[in-house]
Coordinates of N, CA and C in Angstrom, one line a residue:
M1321 N -15.0 -8.6 -77.4 CA -14.0 -8.9 -76.3 C -13.5 -7.6 -75.7
S1322 N -13.4 -7.5 -74.4 CA -13.0 -6.2 -73.7 C -11.5 -6.0 -73.9
E1323 N -11.2 -4.7 -74.1 CA -9.8 -4.3 -74.2 C -9.4 -3.9 -72.8
T1324 N -8.2 -4.3 -72.3 CA -7.7 -3.9 -71.0 C -6.4 -3.2 -71.1
K1325 N -5.8 -3.1 -72.2 CA -4.5 -2.5 -72.4 C -4.5 -1.0 -72.1
D1326 N -3.6 -0.5 -71.3 CA -3.4 0.9 -71.0 C -4.6 1.5 -70.3
V1327 N -5.4 0.8 -69.6 CA -6.5 1.3 -68.8 C -5.9 1.8 -67.5
K1328 N -6.1 3.0 -67.1 CA -5.6 3.6 -65.9 C -6.6 3.4 -64.7
F1329 N -7.9 3.3 -65.1 CA -8.9 3.2 -64.0 C -9.8 2.0 -64.3
N1330 N -10.3 1.3 -63.3 CA -11.2 0.2 -63.4 C -12.7 0.6 -63.3
R1331 N -13.0 1.6 -62.5 CA -14.4 2.1 -62.3 C -14.4 3.6 -62.2
V1332 N -15.2 4.2 -63.1 CA -15.2 5.7 -63.1 C -16.6 6.2 -63.2
M1333 N -16.7 7.5 -62.9 CA -17.9 8.3 -63.0 C -17.8 9.3 -64.2
L1334 N -18.7 9.3 -65.1 CA -18.7 10.3 -66.2 C -19.9 11.2 -65.9
K1335 N -19.6 12.5 -65.8 CA -20.6 13.5 -65.5 C -20.6 14.4 -66.7
I1336 N -21.8 14.6 -67.3 CA -22.0 15.5 -68.4 C -23.3 16.3 -68.2
S1337 N -23.3 17.5 -68.8 CA -24.5 18.4 -68.6 C -25.6 17.9 -69.5
G1338 N -26.8 18.3 -69.2 CA -27.9 18.1 -70.1 C -27.8 18.8 -71.4
E1339 N -27.2 20.0 -71.3 CA -26.9 20.8 -72.5 C -26.1 20.1 -73.6
A1340 N -25.3 19.2 -73.1 CA -24.4 18.4 -74.0 C -25.2 17.5 -75.0
L1341 N -26.5 17.2 -74.6 CA -27.3 16.4 -75.4 C -28.1 17.2 -76.4
M1342 N -28.0 18.5 -76.4 CA -28.8 19.3 -77.3 C -28.2 19.4 -78.7
G1343 N -26.9 19.2 -78.8 CA -26.2 19.4 -80.1 C -26.3 20.8 -80.5
D1344 N -26.8 21.1 -81.7 CA -26.9 22.5 -82.2 C -28.3 23.0 -82.0
T1345 N -29.1 22.3 -81.3 CA -30.5 22.8 -81.1 C -30.5 23.7 -79.8
Q1346 N -31.6 24.3 -79.6 CA -31.8 25.2 -78.5 C -32.4 24.6 -77.3
F1347 N -33.0 23.4 -77.4 CA -33.8 22.8 -76.3 C -33.9 21.3 -76.6
G1348 N -34.0 20.6 -75.5 CA -34.4 19.2 -75.6 C -33.2 18.3 -76.0
L1349 N -33.6 17.2 -76.7 CA -32.6 16.2 -77.1 C -32.3 16.2 -78.6
H1350 N -31.1 16.0 -79.0 CA -30.7 15.9 -80.4 C -30.2 14.4 -80.5
P1351 N -31.1 13.5 -81.1 CA -30.7 12.1 -81.1 C -29.3 11.8 -81.7
P1352 N -28.9 12.4 -82.8 CA -27.5 12.1 -83.3 C -26.4 12.4 -82.2
T1353 N -26.7 13.5 -81.5 CA -25.7 13.8 -80.4 C -25.7 12.8 -79.3
V1354 N -26.9 12.4 -78.9 CA -27.0 11.4 -77.9 C -26.3 10.1 -78.3
E1355 N -26.5 9.7 -79.6 CA -25.9 8.5 -80.1 C -24.3 8.7 -80.1
R1356 N -23.9 9.9 -80.5 CA -22.4 10.1 -80.5 C -21.8 9.9 -79.1
I1357 N -22.5 10.5 -78.1 CA -21.9 10.4 -76.8 C -22.0 8.9 -76.3
A1358 N -23.1 8.2 -76.7 CA -23.2 6.8 -76.3 C -22.1 6.0 -76.9
K1359 N -21.7 6.4 -78.1 CA -20.5 5.6 -78.7 C -19.2 5.9 -78.0
E1360 N -19.1 7.2 -77.4 CA -17.9 7.5 -76.6 C -17.9 6.6 -75.4
V1361 N -19.1 6.5 -74.7 CA -19.2 5.6 -73.5 C -18.9 4.2 -73.9
K1362 N -19.4 3.7 -75.0 CA -19.2 2.3 -75.4 C -17.7 2.0 -75.6
A1363 N -17.0 3.0 -76.2 CA -15.6 2.8 -76.5 C -14.8 2.5 -75.2
V1364 N -15.2 3.3 -74.1 CA -14.5 3.1 -72.9 C -15.0 1.8 -72.2
H1365 N -16.3 1.5 -72.3 CA -16.8 0.3 -71.8 C -16.2 -0.9 -72.4
D1366 N -15.9 -0.9 -73.7 CA -15.2 -2.0 -74.4 C -13.8 -2.2 -73.9
M1367 N -13.2 -1.2 -73.2 CA -11.9 -1.4 -72.6 C -11.9 -2.2 -71.3
G1368 N -13.1 -2.5 -70.9 CA -13.3 -3.3 -69.6 C -13.5 -2.4 -68.4
V1369 N -13.8 -1.1 -68.6 CA -14.0 -0.2 -67.5 C -15.4 -0.2 -67.1
E1370 N -15.6 -0.2 -65.8 CA -17.0 -0.1 -65.2 C -17.4 1.4 -65.2
I1371 N -18.5 1.7 -65.7 CA -18.9 3.1 -65.9 C -20.2 3.5 -65.2
C1372 N -20.1 4.5 -64.4 CA -21.2 5.2 -63.8 C -21.4 6.5 -64.6
L1373 N -22.7 7.0 -64.7 CA -23.0 8.1 -65.5 C -24.0 9.0 -64.8
V1374 N -23.8 10.3 -64.7 CA -24.8 11.3 -64.3 C -24.9 12.3 -65.3
I1375 N -26.2 12.6 -65.7 CA -26.5 13.6 -66.7 C -27.3 14.7 -66.1
G1376 N -27.0 15.9 -66.4 CA -27.8 17.0 -65.9 C -29.1 17.1 -66.6
G1377 N -29.9 18.1 -66.3 CA -31.2 18.3 -66.9 C -31.5 19.6 -67.5
G1378 N -30.4 20.4 -67.7 CA -30.5 21.8 -68.1 C -31.1 22.0 -69.5
N1379 N -31.0 20.9 -70.4 CA -31.6 21.0 -71.7 C -33.1 21.0 -71.7
I1380 N -33.7 20.5 -70.6 CA -35.1 20.5 -70.5 C -35.6 21.4 -69.4
F1381 N -35.1 21.4 -68.2 CA -35.5 22.3 -67.2 C -34.4 22.4 -66.2
R1382 N -34.1 23.7 -65.8 CA -33.1 23.9 -64.7 C -33.7 24.5 -63.5
G1383 N -33.7 23.8 -62.4 CA -34.4 24.3 -61.2 C -34.0 25.7 -60.8
L1384 N -32.7 26.0 -60.8 CA -32.2 27.3 -60.4 C -32.8 28.4 -61.3
S1385 N -32.9 28.2 -62.6 CA -33.5 29.2 -63.5 C -34.9 29.4 -63.2
G1386 N -35.6 28.3 -62.9 CA -37.0 28.4 -62.6 C -37.3 29.2 -61.4
S1387 N -36.4 29.0 -60.4 CA -36.5 29.7 -59.1 C -36.3 31.2 -59.3
A1388 N -35.3 31.5 -60.2 CA -35.0 32.9 -60.5 C -36.2 33.6 -61.1
Q1389 N -37.1 32.8 -61.8 CA -38.2 33.4 -62.5 C -39.5 33.5 -61.6
G1390 N -39.3 33.2 -60.3 CA -40.4 33.3 -59.4 C -41.0 32.0 -58.9
M1391 N -40.5 30.9 -59.5 CA -41.1 29.6 -59.0 C -40.5 29.2 -57.7
E1392 N -41.3 28.5 -56.9 CA -40.7 28.1 -55.6 C -39.6 27.1 -55.8
R1393 N -38.5 27.3 -55.1 CA -37.2 26.7 -55.4 C -37.3 25.1 -55.2
T1394 N -38.0 24.6 -54.2 CA -38.1 23.2 -54.0 C -38.8 22.5 -55.2
T1395 N -39.9 23.1 -55.6 CA -40.7 22.6 -56.7 C -39.8 22.6 -58.0
A1396 N -39.2 23.7 -58.2 CA -38.3 23.9 -59.4 C -37.2 22.8 -59.4
D1397 N -36.6 22.6 -58.3 CA -35.5 21.6 -58.3 C -36.1 20.2 -58.5
Y1398 N -37.2 19.8 -58.0 CA -37.8 18.5 -58.3 C -38.1 18.4 -59.8
M1399 N -38.6 19.5 -60.4 CA -38.8 19.4 -61.9 C -37.5 19.2 -62.6
G1400 N -36.4 19.8 -62.1 CA -35.1 19.6 -62.7 C -34.7 18.1 -62.6
M1401 N -35.0 17.5 -61.4 CA -34.6 16.1 -61.2 C -35.4 15.2 -62.2
L1402 N -36.6 15.5 -62.5 CA -37.4 14.7 -63.4 C -36.8 14.8 -64.8
A1403 N -36.3 16.0 -65.1 CA -35.6 16.2 -66.5 C -34.4 15.3 -66.6
T1404 N -33.7 15.1 -65.5 CA -32.5 14.2 -65.6 C -32.9 12.8 -65.9
V1405 N -34.1 12.4 -65.4 CA -34.6 11.0 -65.6 C -34.9 10.8 -67.1
M1406 N -35.5 11.8 -67.7 CA -35.8 11.8 -69.2 C -34.5 11.7 -70.0
N1407 N -33.4 12.4 -69.6 CA -32.2 12.3 -70.3 C -31.5 11.0 -70.1
A1408 N -31.6 10.4 -68.9 CA -31.1 9.1 -68.6 C -31.7 8.0 -69.4
L1409 N -33.0 8.1 -69.5 CA -33.7 7.1 -70.4 C -33.3 7.2 -71.8
A1410 N -33.1 8.4 -72.3 CA -32.7 8.6 -73.7 C -31.3 8.0 -73.9
M1411 N -30.4 8.2 -72.9 CA -29.0 7.7 -73.0 C -29.1 6.1 -72.9
Q1412 N -29.9 5.6 -72.0 CA -30.1 4.2 -71.9 C -30.5 3.6 -73.2
G1413 N -31.4 4.2 -73.9 CA -31.9 3.7 -75.2 C -30.8 3.7 -76.2
A1414 N -30.0 4.8 -76.2 CA -28.9 4.9 -77.2 C -27.8 3.8 -76.9
L1415 N -27.5 3.6 -75.6 CA -26.4 2.6 -75.3 C -26.9 1.2 -75.6
E1416 N -28.1 0.9 -75.3 CA -28.6 -0.5 -75.5 C -28.8 -0.8 -77.0
S1417 N -29.0 0.3 -77.8 CA -29.0 0.1 -79.2 C -27.6 -0.3 -79.8
L1418 N -26.6 0.0 -79.0 CA -25.2 -0.3 -79.3 C -24.8 -1.6 -78.7
G1419 N -25.7 -2.2 -77.9 CA -25.4 -3.5 -77.3 C -24.8 -3.4 -75.9
V1420 N -24.9 -2.2 -75.3 CA -24.3 -2.0 -74.0 C -25.5 -2.1 -72.9
Y1421 N -25.4 -3.1 -72.1 CA -26.5 -3.3 -71.1 C -26.4 -2.1 -70.1
T1422 N -27.5 -1.5 -69.8 CA -27.6 -0.3 -69.0 C -28.7 -0.3 -68.1
R1423 N -28.5 0.3 -66.9 CA -29.6 0.4 -65.9 C -29.7 1.9 -65.5
V1424 N -30.9 2.4 -65.5 CA -31.2 3.8 -65.0 C -31.7 3.6 -63.6
I1425 N -31.0 4.3 -62.7 CA -31.2 4.2 -61.2 C -31.6 5.6 -60.7
S1426 N -32.8 5.7 -60.2 CA -33.3 7.0 -59.8 C -33.3 7.2 -58.3
A1427 N -32.9 8.4 -57.8 CA -33.0 8.7 -56.4 C -34.5 8.9 -56.0
I1428 N -35.4 9.2 -57.0 CA -36.8 9.3 -56.7 C -37.5 8.1 -57.3
P1429 N -38.1 7.3 -56.4 CA -38.7 6.0 -56.9 C -39.7 6.2 -58.0
M1430 N -39.6 5.5 -59.1 CA -40.6 5.5 -60.2 C -40.4 4.1 -60.9
D1431 N -40.9 3.1 -60.2 CA -40.6 1.7 -60.6 C -41.0 1.4 -62.0
Q1432 N -42.0 2.0 -62.6 CA -42.4 1.7 -64.0 C -41.4 2.0 -65.0
V1433 N -40.5 2.9 -64.7 CA -39.5 3.3 -65.8 C -38.0 3.1 -65.4
C1434 N -37.7 2.9 -64.1 CA -36.3 2.7 -63.7 C -36.3 2.1 -62.3
E1435 N -35.1 1.8 -61.9 CA -34.9 1.2 -60.6 C -34.7 2.2 -59.5
P1436 N -35.1 1.9 -58.3 CA -34.8 2.9 -57.2 C -33.3 2.7 -56.8
Y1437 N -32.7 3.7 -56.2 CA -31.3 3.7 -55.8 C -31.2 2.8 -54.6
I1438 N -30.5 1.6 -54.8 CA -30.0 0.8 -53.7 C -28.6 0.5 -54.0
R1439 N -27.7 1.0 -53.1 CA -26.3 1.0 -53.3 C -25.7 -0.4 -53.7
R1440 N -26.1 -1.4 -52.9 CA -25.5 -2.8 -53.2 C -26.0 -3.3 -54.5
R1441 N -27.2 -3.0 -54.9 CA -27.7 -3.5 -56.2 C -26.9 -2.8 -57.3
A1442 N -26.7 -1.5 -57.2 CA -26.0 -0.7 -58.2 C -24.5 -1.2 -58.3
V1443 N -23.9 -1.5 -57.2 CA -22.5 -2.1 -57.3 C -22.5 -3.4 -58.0
R1444 N -23.6 -4.2 -57.8 CA -23.6 -5.5 -58.5 C -23.8 -5.3 -60.0
H1445 N -24.6 -4.3 -60.4 CA -24.7 -4.0 -61.8 C -23.4 -3.7 -62.4
L1446 N -22.6 -2.9 -61.7 CA -21.3 -2.5 -62.2 C -20.4 -3.7 -62.3
E1447 N -20.4 -4.6 -61.3 CA -19.6 -5.8 -61.4 C -20.0 -6.7 -62.5
K1448 N -21.2 -6.6 -63.0 CA -21.7 -7.4 -64.1 C -21.5 -6.6 -65.4
K1449 N -20.7 -5.5 -65.3 CA -20.3 -4.7 -66.5 C -21.5 -4.0 -67.2
R1450 N -22.5 -3.7 -66.4 CA -23.6 -2.8 -66.9 C -23.3 -1.4 -66.6
V1451 N -23.6 -0.5 -67.5 CA -23.4 0.9 -67.3 C -24.6 1.4 -66.4
C1452 N -24.3 2.1 -65.3 CA -25.3 2.6 -64.4 C -25.5 4.1 -64.6
I1453 N -26.7 4.5 -64.9 CA -27.0 5.9 -65.1 C -27.8 6.4 -63.9
F1454 N -27.2 7.2 -63.0 CA -27.8 7.7 -61.8 C -28.6 9.0 -62.1
A1455 N -29.9 8.9 -61.9 CA -30.8 10.0 -62.3 C -31.5 10.6 -61.1
A1456 N -32.1 11.7 -61.3 CA -32.9 12.5 -60.2 C -31.9 13.0 -59.1
G1457 N -30.7 13.3 -59.5 CA -29.8 13.9 -58.6 C -29.6 13.1 -57.3
T1458 N -29.6 13.8 -56.2 CA -29.5 13.1 -54.9 C -30.9 12.8 -54.3
G1459 N -31.9 13.3 -55.0 CA -33.3 13.1 -54.5 C -33.7 14.2 -53.6
N1460 N -32.8 15.2 -53.5 CA -33.1 16.3 -52.6 C -33.0 17.7 -53.3
P1461 N -33.8 18.6 -53.0 CA -33.7 20.0 -53.6 C -32.4 20.6 -53.1
Y1462 N -32.0 21.7 -53.7 CA -30.8 22.5 -53.4 C -29.5 21.8 -53.6
F1463 N -29.5 20.7 -54.2 CA -28.2 20.0 -54.6 C -28.2 19.8 -56.1
T1464 N -27.1 20.1 -56.7 CA -26.9 20.0 -58.2 C -26.6 18.6 -58.6
T1465 N -26.6 18.3 -59.9 CA -26.1 17.0 -60.4 C -24.6 16.9 -60.3
D1466 N -23.9 18.0 -60.1 CA -22.5 17.9 -59.8 C -22.3 17.2 -58.5
T1467 N -23.0 17.7 -57.5 CA -22.9 17.0 -56.2 C -23.4 15.6 -56.2
A1468 N -24.5 15.3 -57.0 CA -24.9 13.9 -57.1 C -23.9 13.1 -57.7
A1469 N -23.1 13.6 -58.7 CA -22.0 12.8 -59.3 C -20.9 12.5 -58.3
A1470 N -20.6 13.5 -57.5 CA -19.5 13.3 -56.5 C -20.0 12.3 -55.5
L1471 N -21.3 12.4 -55.1 CA -21.8 11.5 -54.0 C -21.9 10.1 -54.5
R1472 N -22.4 9.9 -55.7 CA -22.5 8.5 -56.2 C -21.2 7.9 -56.6
A1473 N -20.3 8.7 -57.1 CA -18.9 8.2 -57.3 C -18.2 7.7 -56.1
T1474 N -18.4 8.5 -55.0 CA -17.9 8.0 -53.7 C -18.5 6.8 -53.2
E1475 N -19.9 6.7 -53.3 CA -20.6 5.5 -52.8 C -20.3 4.3 -53.6
M1476 N -20.0 4.5 -54.9 CA -19.7 3.3 -55.8 C -18.2 3.0 -55.8
Q1477 N -17.5 3.8 -55.0 CA -16.0 3.6 -54.9 C -15.3 3.7 -56.3
C1478 N -15.8 4.7 -57.0 CA -15.1 5.0 -58.3 C -13.7 5.5 -58.0
E1479 N -12.8 5.4 -59.0 CA -11.5 5.8 -58.9 C -11.2 7.2 -59.4
A1480 N -12.2 7.7 -60.1 CA -12.0 9.1 -60.6 C -13.4 9.5 -61.2
I1481 N -13.6 10.9 -61.3 CA -14.7 11.4 -61.9 C -14.2 12.1 -63.2
F1482 N -14.8 11.8 -64.3 CA -14.5 12.4 -65.6 C -15.6 13.4 -65.9
M1483 N -15.3 14.7 -66.1 CA -16.3 15.7 -66.4 C -16.2 16.2 -67.8
G1484 N -17.2 15.8 -68.6 CA -17.1 16.2 -70.0 C -17.7 17.6 -70.2
K1485 N -16.9 18.5 -70.7 CA -17.2 19.9 -70.9 C -17.2 20.3 -72.4
Q1486 N -17.4 21.5 -72.7 CA -17.3 22.1 -74.0 C -15.9 22.6 -74.3
V1487 N -15.0 22.6 -73.3 CA -13.6 23.0 -73.5 C -12.7 21.9 -72.9
D1488 N -11.4 22.0 -73.3 CA -10.5 20.9 -73.0 C -9.8 21.0 -71.7
G1489 N -10.5 21.4 -70.6 CA -9.9 21.5 -69.3 C -10.4 22.7 -68.5
I1490 N -9.7 23.1 -67.5 CA -10.0 24.2 -66.7 C -9.2 25.4 -67.0
Y1491 N -9.8 26.6 -67.2 CA -9.1 27.8 -67.5 C -9.3 28.8 -66.4
D1492 N -8.4 29.8 -66.4 CA -8.5 30.8 -65.4 C -9.5 31.9 -65.7
S1493 N -10.0 31.8 -67.0 CA -11.1 32.7 -67.5 C -11.7 31.9 -68.7
D1494 N -12.8 32.5 -69.2 CA -13.5 31.8 -70.3 C -12.7 31.9 -71.6
P1495 N -12.2 30.7 -72.1 CA -11.4 30.8 -73.3 C -12.2 31.2 -74.5
K1496 N -13.6 31.1 -74.4 CA -14.4 31.5 -75.6 C -14.4 33.0 -75.8
T1497 N -14.2 33.7 -74.6 CA -14.2 35.2 -74.7 C -12.9 35.8 -74.5
N1498 N -11.9 35.0 -73.9 CA -10.6 35.5 -73.6 C -9.6 34.6 -74.3
P1499 N -9.0 35.1 -75.5 CA -8.0 34.2 -76.2 C -6.7 34.0 -75.4
D1500 N -6.5 34.8 -74.3 CA -5.3 34.7 -73.5 C -5.6 33.9 -72.2
A1501 N -6.7 33.2 -72.2 CA -7.0 32.4 -71.0 C -6.0 31.3 -70.8
K1502 N -5.6 31.1 -69.6 CA -4.6 30.1 -69.2 C -5.3 28.8 -68.8
R1503 N -4.8 27.7 -69.5 CA -5.4 26.3 -69.1 C -4.4 25.7 -68.1
Y1504 N -5.0 25.1 -67.1 CA -4.3 24.4 -66.0 C -4.1 22.9 -66.4
E1505 N -2.9 22.4 -66.3 CA -2.6 21.0 -66.5 C -3.1 20.2 -65.3
D1506 N -2.9 20.7 -64.2 CA -3.4 20.1 -62.9 C -3.6 21.3 -61.9
I1507 N -4.4 21.0 -61.0 CA -4.7 22.1 -60.0 C -5.3 21.4 -58.8
S1508 N -5.2 22.0 -57.6 CA -5.7 21.3 -56.4 C -7.1 21.8 -56.2
Y1509 N -7.9 21.0 -55.4 CA -9.3 21.4 -55.1 C -9.3 22.7 -54.3
D1510 N -8.3 22.9 -53.4 CA -8.3 24.2 -52.6 C -8.1 25.4 -53.5
E1511 N -7.2 25.2 -54.6 CA -7.0 26.3 -55.5 C -8.3 26.6 -56.3
V1512 N -9.0 25.5 -56.7 CA -10.3 25.7 -57.4 C -11.2 26.5 -56.6
L1513 N -11.4 26.2 -55.3 CA -12.3 26.9 -54.4 C -11.8 28.3 -54.2
R1514 N -10.5 28.5 -54.0 CA -9.9 29.8 -53.7 C -10.1 30.8 -54.8
A1515 N -9.9 30.3 -56.1 CA -10.0 31.1 -57.3 C -11.4 31.2 -57.8
N1516 N -12.3 30.5 -57.1 CA -13.8 30.4 -57.5 C -13.9 30.1 -59.0
L1517 N -13.1 29.1 -59.4 CA -13.2 28.6 -60.8 C -14.5 27.8 -61.0
K1518 N -15.3 28.0 -62.0 CA -16.6 27.4 -62.2 C -16.5 26.0 -62.8
V1519 N -15.8 25.1 -62.1 CA -15.7 23.7 -62.6 C -17.0 23.0 -62.2
A1520 N -17.3 23.1 -61.0 CA -18.5 22.4 -60.4 C -18.9 23.3 -59.2
D1521 N -20.1 23.0 -58.6 CA -20.5 23.7 -57.4 C -19.6 23.4 -56.2
A1522 N -19.5 24.3 -55.3 CA -18.6 24.2 -54.1 C -18.8 22.9 -53.3
S1523 N -20.1 22.5 -53.2 CA -20.3 21.3 -52.4 C -19.7 20.0 -53.1
A1524 N -19.8 20.0 -54.4 CA -19.2 18.9 -55.1 C -17.7 18.9 -55.0
I1525 N -17.1 20.0 -55.2 CA -15.7 20.1 -55.0 C -15.2 19.7 -53.6
A1526 N -15.9 20.2 -52.6 CA -15.5 19.8 -51.2 C -15.7 18.3 -51.0
L1527 N -16.7 17.7 -51.5 CA -16.9 16.3 -51.4 C -15.8 15.5 -52.0
C1528 N -15.4 15.9 -53.2 CA -14.3 15.2 -53.9 C -13.0 15.4 -53.2
R1529 N -12.8 16.6 -52.7 CA -11.6 16.9 -51.9 C -11.5 16.0 -50.7
D1530 N -12.6 16.0 -49.9 CA -12.6 15.3 -48.7 C -12.4 13.8 -48.8
N1531 N -12.8 13.3 -50.0 CA -12.7 11.8 -50.3 C -11.6 11.5 -51.2
K1532 N -10.7 12.5 -51.4 CA -9.5 12.3 -52.3 C -9.9 11.7 -53.6
M1533 N -10.9 12.2 -54.2 CA -11.4 11.7 -55.5 C -10.8 12.6 -56.7
P1534 N -10.0 12.0 -57.5 CA -9.5 12.8 -58.7 C -10.6 13.2 -59.6
L1535 N -10.5 14.4 -60.1 CA -11.5 15.0 -61.1 C -10.8 15.3 -62.4
I1536 N -11.2 14.8 -63.5 CA -10.5 15.0 -64.7 C -11.5 15.7 -65.7
V1537 N -11.2 16.9 -66.1 CA -12.0 17.7 -67.0 C -11.5 17.7 -68.4
F1538 N -12.3 17.3 -69.4 CA -11.9 17.1 -70.8 C -13.0 17.6 -71.7
N1539 N -12.7 17.7 -73.0 CA -13.7 18.1 -74.0 C -14.5 17.0 -74.5
L1540 N -15.8 16.9 -74.2 CA -16.6 15.8 -74.6 C -16.9 15.9 -76.1
N1541 N -16.6 17.0 -76.8 CA -16.9 17.1 -78.2 C -15.7 16.6 -79.1
D1542 N -14.6 16.2 -78.5 CA -13.5 15.7 -79.2 C -13.8 14.2 -79.5
P1543 N -13.9 13.8 -80.8 CA -14.1 12.4 -81.1 C -13.1 11.5 -80.5
G1544 N -13.5 10.5 -79.7 CA -12.6 9.6 -79.1 C -11.9 10.2 -77.8
G1545 N -12.4 11.3 -77.4 CA -11.7 12.0 -76.3 C -11.8 11.3 -75.0
F1546 N -13.0 10.7 -74.7 CA -13.2 10.0 -73.4 C -12.2 8.8 -73.4
K1547 N -12.1 8.1 -74.4 CA -11.2 6.9 -74.4 C -9.8 7.3 -74.4
G1548 N -9.4 8.4 -75.1 CA -8.1 8.9 -75.0 C -7.6 9.4 -73.6
V1549 N -8.5 10.2 -73.0 CA -8.2 10.7 -71.7 C -8.1 9.5 -70.7
M1550 N -9.0 8.5 -70.9 CA -8.9 7.3 -70.0 C -7.5 6.7 -70.0
A1551 N -6.9 6.7 -71.2 CA -5.5 6.2 -71.3 C -4.4 7.2 -71.1
G1552 N -4.8 8.4 -70.6 CA -3.8 9.4 -70.2 C -3.3 10.2 -71.4
Q1553 N -4.1 10.1 -72.5 CA -3.7 10.8 -73.8 C -4.6 12.1 -74.0
G1554 N -4.2 13.0 -74.9 CA -5.1 14.1 -75.2 C -4.8 15.3 -74.2
T1555 N -5.7 16.2 -74.2 CA -5.6 17.4 -73.4 C -6.7 17.5 -72.4
Y1556 N -6.3 17.7 -71.1 CA -7.3 17.7 -70.1 C -6.7 18.3 -68.8
T1557 N -7.5 18.6 -67.8 CA -7.0 19.1 -66.5 C -7.4 18.1 -65.4
T1558 N -6.4 17.8 -64.6 CA -6.7 17.0 -63.4 C -6.7 17.8 -62.2
V1559 N -7.8 17.6 -61.4 CA -8.0 18.3 -60.1 C -7.7 17.2 -59.0
H1560 N -6.9 17.6 -58.1 CA -6.4 16.6 -57.0 C -6.4 17.3 -55.7
T1561 N -6.2 16.5 -54.7 CA -6.2 17.0 -53.3 C -4.9 17.7 -53.0

């Protein structure tokens, strides 16, 4: 039975990096970590929340890094998009093993393994309480999965984007190297852009700002963190217009 008590949002986007699926390994997928994140998603899904999900591909291939090593940028970006499909399928398998119906929806058609992106169909999946994992970015090179998350969240009429990081919010400098780094409780999109804080790429930030989409940054490694932040508990940073 779905829990609805203390739910602040009805439909949300969860954005995580591909590196989050590596666990302690240096490359690829770490199945226990994928399962742990799937359980975090299930805990929120069990609250009755409709969930969209975008996963990066940096644990397998990052287009920008490939370009920096001499590969043609467009080709490198398409390779990165395919990496996100692999991660999406892995997460789908983990979620469905927990009894959560899930659809992988790709911006690049590949009918044998996932659905093509059709907005109305995706909305219907959400209404049926299926988790929708949006893969292959926007389907275009030169756009990151941060921008894809902002775009799909807007199209799906999500009420907020939750960005799972390795730290518990947004800091004015890297807290891993600077013990005096200051964490923001809340901050505006304009301040994020002005201070060049590395929360997401500028196009994603601008898209969220222009559509008045709240962005909540939290630590994905905290057990129960996603569910807690969903109820307004725990430590996190809210970015607003």
